[in-house]
Amino acid sequence: MELYAKGKDSIKNIKTLDTFCINQTKRAKIDIKNNKLIYFMSETECEFVGMKKHLKKLNIDVKNYDHYCVIMGGFRRNCYEIEMWKEIDNRLGEKFIDSLKIIAEKEFIIDNPDSLYIKDGIDIRNKYPNLLNKNYLQHR
């Protein structure tokens, strides 16, 4: 990003560096090197508690991730989080987190059968109609 500021006699070209992202990326790489992995997701998702439980078994912490709408032009966001997501995908495979989210989602339905939770435009209880079946629950 280039900024222009009027000096006393002329316009000066000022270059800015996105040091926040640079520092966040460095911090993430240090944490990764020290095997401190963190998976970021919104705690408003029904899978949050289940993901924490399952990823803890793999020594991966889960922290809340809030999506902000304000973007500063020329600056990158979520650099620490992105590095962590990439490393987790690299270690566990790109589909692992998605598969684990489905498991956590199903566990949420079983543990909270009366809770309405709309995801992708539908009540997730309707997504898995046999999940609350007594026979299914007995074999769990």
Coordinates of C-alpha atoms in Angstrom, one line a residue, residues 1-135:
M1 CA 0.0 0.0 0.0
E2 CA 1.3 3.4 -0.8
L3 CA 0.3 6.6 0.9
Y4 CA 1.0 10.1 -0.2
A5 CA 1.4 12.9 2.4
K6 CA 2.0 16.5 1.6
G7 CA 5.3 17.7 2.8
K8 CA 6.4 21.3 3.2
D9 CA 7.5 21.6 -0.4
S10 CA 6.4 18.5 -2.2
I11 CA 4.4 15.3 -2.0
K12 CA 6.4 12.5 -0.4
N13 CA 5.8 8.8 -1.2
I14 CA 5.3 6.9 2.0
K15 CA 5.4 3.1 2.0
T16 CA 3.7 1.2 4.7
L17 CA 4.2 -2.4 5.8
D18 CA 1.6 -4.7 7.2
T19 CA 3.7 -5.4 10.3
F20 CA 0.7 -6.7 12.2
C21 CA 0.3 -9.6 9.8
I22 CA 4.1 -10.2 9.6
N23 CA 4.3 -10.4 13.4
Q24 CA 1.2 -12.6 13.7
T25 CA 2.6 -15.0 11.1
K26 CA 5.9 -15.2 12.9
R27 CA 4.2 -15.8 16.2
A28 CA 2.1 -18.6 14.6
K29 CA 5.2 -20.2 13.1
I30 CA 6.9 -20.2 16.5
D31 CA 3.8 -21.7 18.2
I32 CA 3.6 -24.4 15.5
K33 CA 7.3 -25.2 16.0
N34 CA 6.6 -25.6 19.7
N35 CA 3.6 -27.9 18.8
K36 CA 1.1 -25.3 20.2
L37 CA -1.7 -25.7 17.7
I38 CA -5.0 -23.7 17.9
Y39 CA -8.1 -24.3 15.8
F40 CA -10.2 -21.2 15.5
M41 CA -14.0 -21.3 15.0
S42 CA -17.0 -19.3 16.2
E43 CA -18.3 -20.4 19.5
T44 CA -21.8 -19.7 18.2
E45 CA -21.6 -22.9 16.1
C46 CA -23.2 -25.9 17.7
E47 CA -20.1 -27.9 17.0
F48 CA -17.9 -25.7 19.2
V49 CA -18.0 -27.8 22.4
G50 CA -17.6 -31.1 20.5
M51 CA -14.7 -29.8 18.5
K52 CA -13.0 -28.7 21.7
K53 CA -13.5 -32.2 23.2
H54 CA -12.2 -34.1 20.1
L55 CA -9.3 -31.7 19.2
K56 CA -8.1 -31.7 22.9
K57 CA -7.3 -35.4 22.4
L58 CA -4.9 -34.4 19.7
N59 CA -3.4 -31.6 21.8
I60 CA -5.1 -28.9 19.7
D61 CA -6.8 -26.1 21.5
V62 CA -10.0 -24.5 20.2
K63 CA -10.6 -20.8 20.5
N64 CA -13.4 -18.5 19.6
Y65 CA -12.9 -16.8 16.2
D66 CA -15.0 -13.7 15.6
H67 CA -15.5 -12.5 12.0
Y68 CA -15.1 -8.8 11.7
C69 CA -16.7 -6.8 9.0
V70 CA -14.3 -3.8 9.0
I71 CA -11.3 -4.3 6.7
M72 CA -8.5 -1.9 6.5
G73 CA -7.5 -1.4 2.9
G74 CA -4.1 -2.9 2.1
F75 CA -3.9 -4.9 5.3
R76 CA -4.4 -8.6 5.6
R77 CA -6.5 -10.1 8.4
N78 CA -6.5 -13.3 10.4
C79 CA -2.8 -14.1 9.6
Y80 CA -2.3 -16.1 12.8
E81 CA -5.5 -18.0 12.4
I82 CA -4.7 -18.8 8.7
E83 CA -1.3 -20.1 9.6
M84 CA -2.8 -22.4 12.2
W85 CA -5.6 -23.6 9.9
K86 CA -3.0 -24.4 7.2
E87 CA -0.8 -26.3 9.7
I88 CA -3.7 -28.3 11.1
D89 CA -4.8 -29.2 7.5
N90 CA -1.2 -30.1 6.7
R91 CA -0.8 -32.4 9.7
L92 CA -4.3 -34.0 9.8
G93 CA -5.4 -33.8 6.1
E94 CA -7.7 -31.2 4.5
K95 CA -10.9 -33.2 5.1
F96 CA -10.2 -34.1 8.8
I97 CA -11.7 -31.0 10.3
D98 CA -14.8 -31.2 8.1
S99 CA -15.3 -34.8 9.2
L100 CA -14.8 -34.0 12.8
K101 CA -17.4 -31.1 12.5
I102 CA -20.0 -33.6 11.2
I103 CA -19.3 -35.9 14.2
A104 CA -19.6 -32.9 16.6
E105 CA -22.7 -31.7 14.9
K106 CA -24.4 -35.1 15.3
E107 CA -23.3 -35.3 19.0
F108 CA -24.9 -31.8 19.5
I109 CA -28.2 -33.1 18.1
I110 CA -28.1 -36.2 20.4
D111 CA -27.2 -34.2 23.5
N112 CA -29.6 -31.4 22.7
P113 CA -32.6 -33.0 20.9
D114 CA -35.0 -30.1 21.7
S115 CA -32.6 -27.3 20.6
L116 CA -33.4 -25.5 17.3
Y117 CA -30.3 -24.8 15.4
I118 CA -30.5 -23.5 11.8
K119 CA -27.6 -24.1 9.6
D120 CA -27.5 -23.8 5.8
G121 CA -31.1 -22.8 6.0
I122 CA -32.4 -25.9 7.7
D123 CA -32.9 -27.2 11.3
I124 CA -29.9 -29.6 11.6
R125 CA -32.1 -32.1 13.4
N126 CA -33.8 -32.6 10.0
K127 CA -30.5 -33.2 8.3
Y128 CA -30.0 -36.5 10.3
P129 CA -33.5 -37.9 10.7
N130 CA -32.5 -41.3 12.2
L131 CA -30.1 -39.7 14.7
L132 CA -32.8 -39.4 17.5
N133 CA -34.2 -42.8 16.8
K134 CA -34.2 -44.9 20.0
N135 CA -32.5 -47.9 18.2

